[in-house]
Amino acid sequence: AFLTPLLVSRSFGKEVWRLTCSEMTYSLGMILGGLLLAVWKGYPRRAKATLLTGTWYGMLMFGLGLAPTFGVYLLCNTLIGIASPCYNAPMTAFLQDRVPQEYHGRVFGFLQIAMSMAFPLGMLIFGPLADVMEIRLLLFIGGSGVLGVMAYSFFRKKLNF
């Protein structure tokens, strides 16, 4: 998320309107994803849905890195925004179903701590890397990591779909 403003300014131009469009399309995508979930009313198989939307997200990270024009970038950014709630909602519902109720506070508190730490840790690692590596390459590496985790999780036998 924090690499996209750098990608926009370095690849497509430093105009403020471009950065504004980048943020707005992601937000629009999240709204559309939330509306999609509200209309669709969820997934029958939450773990599988999380893996599929996680895979979609990883592929779209490649799309951001490969985007030849700003319009294609904005399309990929909107689609990533749609993927975000479609990933998080079934994952949260899956955990609510699988974790005993007396542990919900601990598990979701820990999850919140982990997610809160991920952003500054990512900035600590990828911020300096963005000064020495092409941001598109970092998106390919990140997308590959996401796809690798999704593939590992999908083929792991312990996950009950």
XYZ file of C-alpha atoms in Angstrom:
161
model
C 0.000 0.000 0.000
C 2.726 2.486 0.817
C 4.668 1.631 -2.337
C 1.825 2.608 -4.679
C 2.277 6.393 -4.275
C 5.968 5.925 -5.082
C 5.102 3.763 -8.080
C 2.641 6.347 -9.366
C 4.995 9.293 -8.968
C 8.022 7.466 -10.414
C 6.266 5.670 -13.279
C 3.302 7.819 -14.314
C 3.998 11.343 -13.063
C 4.187 13.404 -9.899
C 0.962 15.345 -10.417
C -1.248 15.451 -7.343
C -4.292 14.340 -9.299
C -2.579 11.033 -10.106
C -1.939 10.277 -6.436
C -5.509 11.322 -5.639
C -6.905 8.990 -8.306
C -4.749 6.166 -6.978
C -6.122 6.523 -3.458
C -9.684 7.063 -4.661
C -9.738 3.991 -6.901
C -8.537 1.758 -4.084
C -11.202 3.220 -1.789
C -13.834 2.829 -4.496
C -12.805 -0.795 -4.874
C -13.152 -1.403 -1.147
C -16.650 0.121 -1.205
C -17.595 -2.027 -4.195
C -16.167 -5.114 -2.500
C -18.173 -4.374 0.635
C -21.340 -3.889 -1.417
C -20.611 -7.130 -3.280
C -20.385 -8.998 0.019
C -23.581 -7.364 1.311
C -25.546 -8.368 -1.791
C -23.950 -11.775 -2.172
C -24.286 -12.582 1.562
C -21.030 -14.446 1.923
C -19.255 -17.568 0.920
C -20.311 -21.156 1.554
C -16.665 -22.238 2.017
C -14.841 -19.463 3.822
C -11.322 -20.902 3.843
C -11.431 -21.590 0.120
C -12.840 -18.119 -0.555
C -10.012 -16.540 1.451
C -7.426 -18.490 -0.531
C -9.013 -17.651 -3.875
C -9.298 -13.926 -3.140
C -5.769 -13.950 -1.708
C -4.599 -15.470 -4.986
C -6.541 -12.802 -6.883
C -4.830 -10.156 -4.754
C -1.370 -11.585 -5.458
C -2.043 -11.673 -9.203
C -3.240 -8.074 -9.126
C 0.008 -7.050 -7.440
C 1.694 -8.319 -10.603
C -0.829 -6.259 -12.564
C 0.179 -3.106 -10.704
C 3.804 -3.786 -11.510
C 3.111 -4.592 -15.160
C 0.656 -1.754 -15.817
C 1.804 -0.053 -19.023
C -0.483 2.967 -18.605
C -1.960 4.877 -15.713
C -5.466 3.709 -16.682
C -4.466 0.042 -16.427
C -2.819 0.780 -13.080
C -6.047 2.394 -11.811
C -8.082 -0.614 -12.964
C -5.760 -3.018 -11.107
C -5.849 -0.751 -8.053
C -9.662 -0.759 -8.056
C -9.731 -4.559 -8.386
C -7.289 -4.896 -5.471
C -9.630 -2.689 -3.463
C -12.511 -5.045 -4.281
C -10.377 -8.029 -3.229
C -9.595 -6.590 0.212
C -13.009 -7.011 1.874
C -13.597 -10.210 -0.092
C -10.431 -11.562 1.558
C -10.854 -10.188 5.066
C -14.547 -10.944 5.616
C -14.424 -14.724 5.042
C -11.155 -14.955 6.974
C -12.746 -13.218 9.958
C -15.896 -15.369 9.730
C -13.738 -18.495 9.394
C -11.862 -17.594 12.587
C -15.107 -16.809 14.413
C -16.406 -20.265 13.501
C -13.218 -22.158 14.386
C -11.993 -20.364 17.507
C -13.888 -21.047 20.756
C -15.829 -17.965 21.840
C -13.857 -17.575 25.076
C -10.695 -17.066 22.981
C -12.131 -14.562 20.484
C -10.752 -11.547 22.347
C -7.268 -13.007 22.507
C -7.177 -14.244 18.925
C -8.660 -11.126 17.356
C -6.572 -8.887 19.623
C -3.432 -10.710 18.519
C -4.542 -10.493 14.886
C -5.041 -6.739 15.255
C -1.582 -6.363 16.815
C -0.006 -8.388 13.999
C -1.736 -6.336 11.304
C -0.847 -3.069 13.042
C 2.804 -4.111 13.190
C 2.898 -5.300 9.571
C 2.565 -1.838 8.045
C 5.467 -0.125 9.828
C 7.586 -3.276 9.510
C 6.863 -3.335 5.784
C 7.849 0.334 5.521
C 11.048 -0.390 7.414
C 11.961 -3.156 4.971
C 10.507 -2.028 1.646
C 10.972 1.737 2.036
C 14.778 1.600 1.792
C 14.542 -1.170 -0.835
C 12.427 1.149 -3.002
C 15.418 3.493 -3.180
C 17.730 0.814 -4.548
C 15.324 -1.461 -6.469
C 12.627 -0.865 -9.025
C 9.234 -0.654 -7.290
C 7.720 -2.844 -9.987
C 10.203 -5.572 -9.020
C 9.190 -5.199 -5.357
C 5.552 -5.670 -6.390
C 6.534 -8.832 -8.288
C 8.373 -10.124 -5.223
C 5.457 -9.251 -2.945
C 2.927 -10.775 -5.349
C 5.056 -13.915 -5.585
C 5.131 -14.118 -1.795
C 1.355 -13.801 -1.585
C 0.862 -16.425 -4.287
C 3.359 -18.722 -2.574
C 1.551 -18.498 0.757
C -1.809 -19.080 -0.946
C -0.463 -22.123 -2.846
C 1.100 -23.557 0.311
C -2.145 -23.052 2.229
C -4.248 -24.531 -0.569
C -2.212 -27.724 -0.852
C -1.802 -28.165 2.876
C -3.929 -31.091 4.016
C -4.824 -29.746 7.467
C -6.990 -26.905 6.116
C -10.579 -28.081 6.007
C -12.474 -26.651 3.059
